[in-house]
XYZ file of C-alpha atoms in Angstrom:
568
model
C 0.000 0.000 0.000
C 3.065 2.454 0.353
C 4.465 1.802 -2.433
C 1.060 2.501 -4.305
C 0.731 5.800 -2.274
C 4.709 6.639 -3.391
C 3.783 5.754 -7.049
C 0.826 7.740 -6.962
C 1.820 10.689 -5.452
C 4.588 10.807 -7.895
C 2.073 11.104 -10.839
C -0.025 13.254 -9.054
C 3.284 15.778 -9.031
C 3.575 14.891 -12.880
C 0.120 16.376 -13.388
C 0.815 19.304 -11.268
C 3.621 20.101 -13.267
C 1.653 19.679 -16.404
C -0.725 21.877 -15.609
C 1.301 24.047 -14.613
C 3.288 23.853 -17.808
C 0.271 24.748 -20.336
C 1.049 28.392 -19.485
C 4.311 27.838 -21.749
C 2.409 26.680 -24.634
C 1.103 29.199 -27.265
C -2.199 30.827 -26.821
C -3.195 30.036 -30.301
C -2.895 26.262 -29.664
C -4.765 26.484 -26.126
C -7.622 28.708 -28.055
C -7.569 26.866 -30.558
C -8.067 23.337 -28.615
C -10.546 25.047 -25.804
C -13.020 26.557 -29.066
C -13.087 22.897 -30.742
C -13.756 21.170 -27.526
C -16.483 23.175 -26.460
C -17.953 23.068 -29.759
C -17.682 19.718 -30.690
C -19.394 18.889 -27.364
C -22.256 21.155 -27.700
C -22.271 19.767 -31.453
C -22.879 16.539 -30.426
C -25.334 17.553 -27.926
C -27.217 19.163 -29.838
C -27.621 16.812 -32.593
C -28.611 14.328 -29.710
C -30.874 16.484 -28.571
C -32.818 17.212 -31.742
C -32.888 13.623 -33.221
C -34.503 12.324 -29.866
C -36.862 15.346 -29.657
C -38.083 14.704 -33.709
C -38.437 10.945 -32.899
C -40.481 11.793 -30.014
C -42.513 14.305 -31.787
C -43.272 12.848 -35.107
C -43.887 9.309 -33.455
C -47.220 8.984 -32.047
C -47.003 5.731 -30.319
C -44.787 5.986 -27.186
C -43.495 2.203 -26.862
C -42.269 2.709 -30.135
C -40.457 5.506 -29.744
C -38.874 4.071 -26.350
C -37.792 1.435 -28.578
C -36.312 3.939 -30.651
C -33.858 5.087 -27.790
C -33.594 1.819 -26.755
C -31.760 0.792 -29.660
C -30.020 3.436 -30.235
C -28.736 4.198 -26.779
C -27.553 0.307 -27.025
C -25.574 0.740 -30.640
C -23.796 3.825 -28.523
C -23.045 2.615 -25.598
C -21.584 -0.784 -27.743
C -19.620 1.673 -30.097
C -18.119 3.202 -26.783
C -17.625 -0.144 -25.273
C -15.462 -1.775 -28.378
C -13.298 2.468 -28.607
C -11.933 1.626 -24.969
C -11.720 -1.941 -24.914
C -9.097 -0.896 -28.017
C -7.873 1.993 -26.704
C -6.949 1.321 -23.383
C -5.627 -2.500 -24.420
C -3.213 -0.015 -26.654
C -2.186 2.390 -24.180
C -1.046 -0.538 -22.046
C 0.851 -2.334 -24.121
C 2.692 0.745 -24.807
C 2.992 1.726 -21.252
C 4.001 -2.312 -20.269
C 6.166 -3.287 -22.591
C 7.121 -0.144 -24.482
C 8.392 2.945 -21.609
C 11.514 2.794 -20.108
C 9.930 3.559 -17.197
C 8.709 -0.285 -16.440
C 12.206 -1.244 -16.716
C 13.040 1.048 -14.156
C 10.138 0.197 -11.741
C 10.949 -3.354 -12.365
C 14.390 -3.383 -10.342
C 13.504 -1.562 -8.356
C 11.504 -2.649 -4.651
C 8.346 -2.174 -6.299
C 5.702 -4.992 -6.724
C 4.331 -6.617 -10.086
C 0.930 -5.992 -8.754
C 1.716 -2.555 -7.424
C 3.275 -1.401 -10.684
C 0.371 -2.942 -12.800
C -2.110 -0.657 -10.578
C -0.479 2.795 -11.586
C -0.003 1.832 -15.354
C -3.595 0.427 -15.273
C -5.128 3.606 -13.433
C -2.917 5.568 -15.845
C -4.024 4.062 -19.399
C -7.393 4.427 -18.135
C -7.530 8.045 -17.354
C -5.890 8.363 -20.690
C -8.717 6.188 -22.344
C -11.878 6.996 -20.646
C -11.757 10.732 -20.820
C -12.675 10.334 -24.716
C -15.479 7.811 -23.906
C -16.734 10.780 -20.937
C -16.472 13.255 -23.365
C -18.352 11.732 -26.063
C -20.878 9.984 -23.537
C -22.077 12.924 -21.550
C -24.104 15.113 -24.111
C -25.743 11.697 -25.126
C -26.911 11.226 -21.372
C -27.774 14.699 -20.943
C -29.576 15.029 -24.181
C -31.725 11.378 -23.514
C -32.112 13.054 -20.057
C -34.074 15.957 -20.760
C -35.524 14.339 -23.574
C -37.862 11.970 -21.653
C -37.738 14.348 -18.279
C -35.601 13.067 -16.261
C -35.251 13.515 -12.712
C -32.860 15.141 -10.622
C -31.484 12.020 -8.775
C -30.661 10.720 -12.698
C -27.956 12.940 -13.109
C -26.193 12.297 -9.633
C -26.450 8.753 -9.644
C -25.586 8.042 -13.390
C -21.701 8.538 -12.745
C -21.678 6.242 -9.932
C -22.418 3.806 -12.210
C -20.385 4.799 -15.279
C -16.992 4.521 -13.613
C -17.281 0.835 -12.771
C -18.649 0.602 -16.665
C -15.603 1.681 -17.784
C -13.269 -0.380 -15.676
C -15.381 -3.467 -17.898
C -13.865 -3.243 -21.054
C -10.477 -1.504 -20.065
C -9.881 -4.684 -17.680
C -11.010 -6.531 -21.376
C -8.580 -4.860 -23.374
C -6.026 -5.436 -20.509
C -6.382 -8.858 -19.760
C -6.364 -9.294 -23.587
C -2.572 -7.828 -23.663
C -1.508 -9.220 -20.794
C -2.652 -13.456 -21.568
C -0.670 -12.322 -25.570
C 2.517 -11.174 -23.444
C 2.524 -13.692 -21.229
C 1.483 -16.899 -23.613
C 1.203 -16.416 -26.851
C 3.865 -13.582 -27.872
C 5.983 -16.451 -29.667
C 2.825 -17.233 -31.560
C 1.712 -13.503 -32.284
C 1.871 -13.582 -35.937
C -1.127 -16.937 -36.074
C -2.632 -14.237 -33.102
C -2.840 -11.100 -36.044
C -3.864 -13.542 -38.809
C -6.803 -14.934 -36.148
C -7.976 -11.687 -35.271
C -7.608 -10.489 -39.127
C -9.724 -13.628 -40.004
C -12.146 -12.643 -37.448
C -12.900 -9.143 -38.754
C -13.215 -10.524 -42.482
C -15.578 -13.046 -41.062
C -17.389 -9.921 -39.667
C -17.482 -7.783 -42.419
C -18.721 -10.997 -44.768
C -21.473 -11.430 -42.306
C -22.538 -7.429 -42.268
C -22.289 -7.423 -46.021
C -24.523 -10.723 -46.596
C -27.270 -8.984 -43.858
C -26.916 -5.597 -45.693
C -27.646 -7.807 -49.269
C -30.438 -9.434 -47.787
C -31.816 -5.965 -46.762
C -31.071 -3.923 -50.097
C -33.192 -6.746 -52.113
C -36.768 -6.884 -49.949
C -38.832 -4.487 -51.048
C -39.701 -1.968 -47.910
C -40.256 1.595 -48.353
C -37.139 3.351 -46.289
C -37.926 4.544 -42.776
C -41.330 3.283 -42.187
C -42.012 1.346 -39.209
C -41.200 -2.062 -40.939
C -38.471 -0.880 -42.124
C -36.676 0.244 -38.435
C -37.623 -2.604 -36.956
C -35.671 -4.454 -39.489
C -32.724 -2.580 -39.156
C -32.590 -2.762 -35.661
C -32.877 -6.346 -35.671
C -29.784 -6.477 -37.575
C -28.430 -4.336 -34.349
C -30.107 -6.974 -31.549
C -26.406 -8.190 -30.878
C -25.821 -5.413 -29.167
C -28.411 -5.845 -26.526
C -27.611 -9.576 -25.831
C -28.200 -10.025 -21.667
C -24.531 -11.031 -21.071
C -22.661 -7.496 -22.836
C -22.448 -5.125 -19.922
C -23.764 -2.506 -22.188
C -26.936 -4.325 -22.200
C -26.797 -3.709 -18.338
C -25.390 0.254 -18.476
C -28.325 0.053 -21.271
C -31.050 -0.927 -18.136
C -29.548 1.313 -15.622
C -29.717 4.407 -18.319
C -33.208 3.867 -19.163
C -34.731 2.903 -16.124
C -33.067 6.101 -13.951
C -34.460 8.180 -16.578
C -38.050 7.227 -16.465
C -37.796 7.697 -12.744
C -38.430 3.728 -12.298
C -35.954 1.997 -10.069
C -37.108 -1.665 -10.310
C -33.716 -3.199 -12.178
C -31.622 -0.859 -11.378
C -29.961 -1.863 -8.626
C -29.472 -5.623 -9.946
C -27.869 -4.188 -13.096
C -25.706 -1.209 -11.116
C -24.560 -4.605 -9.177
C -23.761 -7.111 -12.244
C -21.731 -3.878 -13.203
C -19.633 -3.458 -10.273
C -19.546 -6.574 -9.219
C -17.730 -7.757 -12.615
C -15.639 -4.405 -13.072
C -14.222 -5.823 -9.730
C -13.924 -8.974 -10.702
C -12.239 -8.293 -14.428
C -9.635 -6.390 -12.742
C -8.983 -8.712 -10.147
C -8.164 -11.204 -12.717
C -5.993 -9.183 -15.041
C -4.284 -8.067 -11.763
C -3.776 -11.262 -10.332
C -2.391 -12.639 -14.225
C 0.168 -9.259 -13.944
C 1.441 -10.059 -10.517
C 1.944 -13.754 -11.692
C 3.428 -13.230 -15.352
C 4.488 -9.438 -15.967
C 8.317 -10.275 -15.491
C 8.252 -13.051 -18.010
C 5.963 -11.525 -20.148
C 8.200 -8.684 -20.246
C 11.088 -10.173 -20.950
C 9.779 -12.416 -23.927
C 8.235 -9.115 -25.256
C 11.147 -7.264 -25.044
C 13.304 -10.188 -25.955
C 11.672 -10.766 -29.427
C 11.063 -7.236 -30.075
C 15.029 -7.036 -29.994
C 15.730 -9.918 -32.766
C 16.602 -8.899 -36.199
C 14.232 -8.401 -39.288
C 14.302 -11.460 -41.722
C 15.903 -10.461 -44.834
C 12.667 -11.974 -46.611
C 10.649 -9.415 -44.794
C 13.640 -6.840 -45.389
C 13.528 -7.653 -48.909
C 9.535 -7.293 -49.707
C 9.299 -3.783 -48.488
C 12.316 -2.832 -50.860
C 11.342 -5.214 -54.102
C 7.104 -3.345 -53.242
C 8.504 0.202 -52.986
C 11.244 0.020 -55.952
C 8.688 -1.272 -58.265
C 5.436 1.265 -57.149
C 7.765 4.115 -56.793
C 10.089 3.433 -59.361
C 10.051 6.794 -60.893
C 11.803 8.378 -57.824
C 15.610 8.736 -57.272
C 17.362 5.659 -55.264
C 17.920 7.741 -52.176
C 14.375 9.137 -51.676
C 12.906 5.503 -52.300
C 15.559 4.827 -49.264
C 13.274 7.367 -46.909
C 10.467 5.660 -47.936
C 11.421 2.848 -46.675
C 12.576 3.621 -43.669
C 9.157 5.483 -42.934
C 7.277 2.760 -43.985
C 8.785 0.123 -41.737
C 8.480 2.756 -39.060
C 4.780 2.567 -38.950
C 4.018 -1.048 -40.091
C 6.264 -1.985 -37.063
C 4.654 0.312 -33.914
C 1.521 -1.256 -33.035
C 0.036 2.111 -31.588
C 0.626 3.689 -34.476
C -0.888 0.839 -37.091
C -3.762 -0.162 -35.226
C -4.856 3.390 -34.182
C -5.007 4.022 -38.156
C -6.715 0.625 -38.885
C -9.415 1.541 -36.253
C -9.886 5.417 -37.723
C -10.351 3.874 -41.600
C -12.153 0.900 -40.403
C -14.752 2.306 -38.730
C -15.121 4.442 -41.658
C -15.341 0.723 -44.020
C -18.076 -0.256 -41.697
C -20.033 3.090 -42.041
C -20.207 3.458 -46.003
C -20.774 -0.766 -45.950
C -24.062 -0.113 -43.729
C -25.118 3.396 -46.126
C -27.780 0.335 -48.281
C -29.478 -0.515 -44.737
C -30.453 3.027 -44.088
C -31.480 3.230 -47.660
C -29.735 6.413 -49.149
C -29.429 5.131 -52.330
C -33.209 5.119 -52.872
C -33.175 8.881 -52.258
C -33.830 11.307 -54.716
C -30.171 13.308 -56.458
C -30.410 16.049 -53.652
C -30.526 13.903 -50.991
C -27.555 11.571 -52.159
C -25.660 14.124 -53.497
C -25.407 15.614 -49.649
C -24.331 11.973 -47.982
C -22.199 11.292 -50.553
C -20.422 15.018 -49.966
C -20.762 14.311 -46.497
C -18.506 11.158 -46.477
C -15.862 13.201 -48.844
C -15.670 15.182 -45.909
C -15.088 12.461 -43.562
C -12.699 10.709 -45.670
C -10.693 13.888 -45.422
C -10.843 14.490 -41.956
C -9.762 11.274 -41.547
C -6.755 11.462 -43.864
C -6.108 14.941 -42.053
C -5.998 12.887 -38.875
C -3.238 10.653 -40.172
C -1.025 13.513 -41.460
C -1.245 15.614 -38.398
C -0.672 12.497 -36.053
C 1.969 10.038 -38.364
C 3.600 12.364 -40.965
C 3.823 15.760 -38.827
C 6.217 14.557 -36.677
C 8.381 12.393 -38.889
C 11.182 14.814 -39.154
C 11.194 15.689 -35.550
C 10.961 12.053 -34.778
C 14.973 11.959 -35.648
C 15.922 13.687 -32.765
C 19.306 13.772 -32.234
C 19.982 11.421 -34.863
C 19.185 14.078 -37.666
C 22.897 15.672 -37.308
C 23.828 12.732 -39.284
C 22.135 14.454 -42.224
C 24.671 17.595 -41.984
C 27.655 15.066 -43.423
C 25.911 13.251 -45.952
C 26.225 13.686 -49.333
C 22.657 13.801 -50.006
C 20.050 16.663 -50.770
C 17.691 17.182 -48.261
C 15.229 18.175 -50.315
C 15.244 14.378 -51.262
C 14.074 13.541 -47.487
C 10.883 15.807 -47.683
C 10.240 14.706 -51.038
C 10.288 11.147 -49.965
C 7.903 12.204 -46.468
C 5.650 13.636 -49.277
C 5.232 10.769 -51.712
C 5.001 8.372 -47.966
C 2.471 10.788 -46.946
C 0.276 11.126 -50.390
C 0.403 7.768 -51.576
C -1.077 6.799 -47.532
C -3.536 9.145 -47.825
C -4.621 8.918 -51.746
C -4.890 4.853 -51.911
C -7.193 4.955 -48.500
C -9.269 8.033 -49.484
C -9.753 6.798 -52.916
C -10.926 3.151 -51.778
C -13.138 5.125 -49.194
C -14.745 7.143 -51.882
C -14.991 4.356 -54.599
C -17.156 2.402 -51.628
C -19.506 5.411 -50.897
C -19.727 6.470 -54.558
C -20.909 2.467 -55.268
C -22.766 2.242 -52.368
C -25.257 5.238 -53.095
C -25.574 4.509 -57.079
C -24.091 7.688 -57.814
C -23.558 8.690 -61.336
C -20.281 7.971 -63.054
C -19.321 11.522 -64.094
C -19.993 12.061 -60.182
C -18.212 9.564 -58.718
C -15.027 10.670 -61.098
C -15.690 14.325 -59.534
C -15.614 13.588 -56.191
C -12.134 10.863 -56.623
C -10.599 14.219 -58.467
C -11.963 16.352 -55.450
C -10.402 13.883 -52.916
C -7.455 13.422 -54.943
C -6.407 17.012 -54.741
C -7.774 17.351 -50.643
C -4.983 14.417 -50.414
C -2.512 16.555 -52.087
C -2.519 19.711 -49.807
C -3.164 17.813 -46.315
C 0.070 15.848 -47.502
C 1.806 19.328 -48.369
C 0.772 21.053 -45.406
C 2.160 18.480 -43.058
C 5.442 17.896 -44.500
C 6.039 21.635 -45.266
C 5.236 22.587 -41.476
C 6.476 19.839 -40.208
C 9.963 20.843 -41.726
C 8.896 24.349 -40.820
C 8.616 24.229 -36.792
C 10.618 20.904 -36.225
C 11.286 19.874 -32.739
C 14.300 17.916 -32.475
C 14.016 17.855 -28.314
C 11.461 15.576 -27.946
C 10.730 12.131 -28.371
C 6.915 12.115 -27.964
C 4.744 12.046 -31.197
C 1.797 13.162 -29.441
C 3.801 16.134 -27.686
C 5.527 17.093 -31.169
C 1.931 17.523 -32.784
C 0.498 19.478 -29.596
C 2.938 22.329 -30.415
C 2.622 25.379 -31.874
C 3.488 23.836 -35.522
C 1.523 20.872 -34.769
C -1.876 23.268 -34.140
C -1.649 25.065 -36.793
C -1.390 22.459 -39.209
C -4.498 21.185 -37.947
C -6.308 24.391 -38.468
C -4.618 24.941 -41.517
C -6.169 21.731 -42.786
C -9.530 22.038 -41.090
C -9.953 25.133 -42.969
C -8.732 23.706 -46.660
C -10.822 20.927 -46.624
C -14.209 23.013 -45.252
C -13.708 25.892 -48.171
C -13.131 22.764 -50.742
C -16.148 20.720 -49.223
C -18.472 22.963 -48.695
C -17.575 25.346 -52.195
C -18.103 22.193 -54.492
C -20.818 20.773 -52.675
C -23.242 23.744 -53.443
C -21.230 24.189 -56.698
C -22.088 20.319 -57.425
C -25.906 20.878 -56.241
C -26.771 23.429 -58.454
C -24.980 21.378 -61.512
C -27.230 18.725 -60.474
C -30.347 20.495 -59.560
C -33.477 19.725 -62.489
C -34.450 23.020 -63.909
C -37.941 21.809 -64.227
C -38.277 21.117 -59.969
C -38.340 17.302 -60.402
C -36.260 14.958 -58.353
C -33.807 13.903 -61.327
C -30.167 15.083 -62.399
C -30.482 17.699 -65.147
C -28.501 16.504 -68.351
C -25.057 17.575 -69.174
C -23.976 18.189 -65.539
C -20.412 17.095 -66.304
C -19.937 20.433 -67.563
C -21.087 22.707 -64.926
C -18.669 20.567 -62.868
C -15.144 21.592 -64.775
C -14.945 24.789 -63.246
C -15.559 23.916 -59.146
C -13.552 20.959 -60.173
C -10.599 23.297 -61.443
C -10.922 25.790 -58.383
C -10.489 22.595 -55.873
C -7.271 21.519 -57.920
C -6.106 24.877 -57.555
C -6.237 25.033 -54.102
C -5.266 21.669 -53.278
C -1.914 22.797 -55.242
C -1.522 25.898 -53.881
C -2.061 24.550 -50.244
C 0.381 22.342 -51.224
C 2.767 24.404 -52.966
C 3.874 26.881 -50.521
C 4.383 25.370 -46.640
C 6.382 22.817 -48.938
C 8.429 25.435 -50.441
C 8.681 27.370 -47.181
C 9.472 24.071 -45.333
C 12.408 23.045 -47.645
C 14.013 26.343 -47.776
C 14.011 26.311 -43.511
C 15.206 22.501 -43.949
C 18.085 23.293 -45.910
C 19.271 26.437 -43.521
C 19.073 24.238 -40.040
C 21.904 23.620 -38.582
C 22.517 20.320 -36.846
């Protein structure tokens, strides 16, 4: 117990001093951060907040419309439930196995079970502050939706901290039974859990098939009910978000008649998971560090060696030797960090899943206008996503060199060559995702041809300038002096990249979507594309192009001529 209180009062100082240490950064970055936070929240609360009010009012029977929320209060809650099983199972594998700091704690007199405690509190706070974030306008908004009660809003978190302890202990225990059994065996462990999520995709395309060919008109009662019986996994009695589910619901509505025999399967297995994955750490974390650490220290098999160069040499054979060298290097950098690749896999899968599931809610059987404005809708998430990975993987690749990059000052080589070959890592990422994305979406709402060629060249370009922007300021306001990815893209350079992109990809989205809708619009008021709309789309087309270069163009230009003047 001392050594707990010793291990967390030393991270309570490490706060402090963090806290104390945002008066250091820029007040563009902390405005910047504060105005998105606040608005994103109040964002999602009020979209809550007016979908369950126009259920509410425009359904007229109320066990439907409690069915409604039902459902989709359960395909929440499950959607937060899977983000911090991942996310925390992530963050401790990193903290575990990856900081020098557990190799420090570990000879020293501190206990297996006591260091497990901090790192698990630790990757938790980390974790859960996203789910907290995202959960609370949904509460609130359900809340004074149906007219809740006071008491709902002061018992509620009692019960959501032991809800999140559920899957975090998951995603733990998960981590901790691959370091401590199976990390010889991790490759047939990746190809499992790959062959698991084709399985799962299979299965949700075969149900959305099945759906696309009966013949229901979209979002009549028939209709919902068969969607959310596609979503009844999610409400099965043994997922503990079928229990938070209860709890929610029931405290709402004022009744209390389940809800202490769901607040106590709750707690009583948030206990109970993280009794287990802290008994398994006290018993195994030695050996399961060593083996981790021990394999992660072998050599690369040439084979493996060999694929990555034969791949890039022949896709990028057009570039010089040396650049197709950087690429190499970068890409090897991020297939091998875990946190890295499966935060990335996670951002464009859920994004897979989304346009795969656009048949069940039946957008393609909307009129031009109304698929027109989805289909612009995912461009902008595909973007935003893409913006995402630049700002998080290729913003800090030059600073990631540290105090290895005075190397560079007695080579022989051009370092224009090195941002060139960041760019071409960072576009060719960004263009073969974003285009896949886009194909899907474009397929999966029937749009036109000439449409679904617009909005690849409209992506295509978007791809362009987030990749310029983040190379160009990245080479701009490098930061040599730390280590941290997440701290290098916090900074000053960091934040205004991400504003800098933000703001391309709104003035491209938003200035060819209305330019596309009145190309498409019917002069005669009827619900079909006018003819000859290709044409009215060459000019919006060009203006997005020119942008996309431009943004581009000059933080690349500015970037390289700062690269080339650093000393090192």
């Amino acid at each position: 117990m001392r050594e707990l209180a010793l291990l967390l009062g030393a991270r309570a100082r490490t706060i402090l001093n963090t806290v104390r240490g945002v008066r250091e950064h820029s007040r563009l970055k902390i405005v910047v951060l504060t105005v998105f936070a606040i608005g994103f929240w109040a964002g999602l609360f009020l979209f809550f907040r007016l979908g369950l009010r126009f259920i509410h009012h425009q359904v007229n029977d109320p066990a439907f419309a409690e069915m409604i929320d039902q459902n989709l209060l359960s395909l929440y809650l499950f959607s937060l439930f899977l983000m911090l099983s991942v996310s925390t199972g992530l963050i401790v594998q990193a903290s575990l196995f990856k900081s020098p700091e557990t190799q420090f704690l570990l000879v020293s007199p501190v206990t297996e079970s006591g260091l497990f405690t901090i790192k698990f509190a630790e990757s938790l706070s980390f974790s859960s502050w996203v789910v907290l974030f995202l959960g609370t306008p949904v509460f609130l908004a359900y809340g004074l939706t149906v007219g809740a009660p006071w008491w709902f809003y002061a018992v509620l978190p009692l019960v959501v901290v032991p809800f999140l302890v559920i899957p975090a202990a998951l995603g733990t225990l998960f981590v901790l039974f691959v370091g401590s059994f199976l990390v010889r065996y991790r490759r047939l462990v990746a190809v499992l859990l790959a062959g698991g999520f084709a399985i799962a995709l299979a299965w949700i395309g075969i149900k959305i098939a099945r759906l696309g060919g009966q013949e229901s008109t979209p979002f009549t009662s028939a209709w919902i009910v068969d969607v959310f019986q596609m979503l009844s996994f999610t409400q099965h009695p043994l997922l503990p978000t079928r229990w938070m589910l209860v709890v929610v619901m029931q405290l709402a509505r004022g009744k209390l008649e389940y809800v202490p025999f769901n607040a106590g399967l709750v707690l009583v297995n948030a206990v109970f998971l993280y009794s287990a994955s802290e008994r398994l750490a006290a018993w195994r974390l030695r050996r399961a560090y060593s083996d981790v650490t021990g394999i992660g220290s072998r050599k690369r098999s040439r084979t493996e060696d060999g694929f990555y160069r034969r791949a890039i040499d022949l896709v990028f054979f057009f570039l010089p030797e040396r650049t197709r060298l950087y690429l190499e290097k970068d890409v090897k950098s991020f297939v091998r960090d875990p946190v890295q690749r499966w935060q990335f896999l996670i951002l464009v899968g859920l994004l897979f899943l989304y346009i795969l599931n656009l048949r069940t809610l039946a957008y393609d059987q909307r009129d031009a206008f109304w698929r027109n404005l989805i289909a612009f809708l995912n461009l902008g998430a595909t973007s935003l996503t893409m913006t995402t990975f630049a700002s998080r993987f290729v913003y800090p690749l030059l600073s990631l060199e540290g105090k290895r990059f005075w190397i560079l000052g007695v080579l022989p080589i051009e370092r224009r060559s090195i941002l060139t070959g960041k760019f071409v890592y960072a576009l060719s990422t960004t263009l073969a995702i974003s285009e896949a994305l886009i194909a899907l979406s474009c397929y999966m709402l029937q749009v036109p041809l000439g449409l679904a060629v617009f909005h690849a060249f409209t992506v295509a370009f978007i791809c362009v300038g987030v990749s310029g922007l983040a190379v160009g300021l990245g080479a701009l306001y490098p930061n040599f002096r730390v280590d941290d990815p997440s701290k290098i893209v916090s900074g000053f350079g960091g934040t205004l990249n991400l504003v800098l992109s933000l703001a391309f990809i709104l003035v491209v989205v938003v200035v060819e979507g209305v330019a596309c809708h009145r190309a498409l619009r019917d002069p005669a008021g009827g619900k079909g594309i006018r003819a000859g709309y290709e044409f009215a789309l060459v000019l919006p087309g060009l203006v997005g192009m020119g942008l996309g270069l431009l943004t581009c163009w000059i933080p690349l230009r500015m970037g390289a001529r700062h690269f080339e003047k650093l000393e090192f």
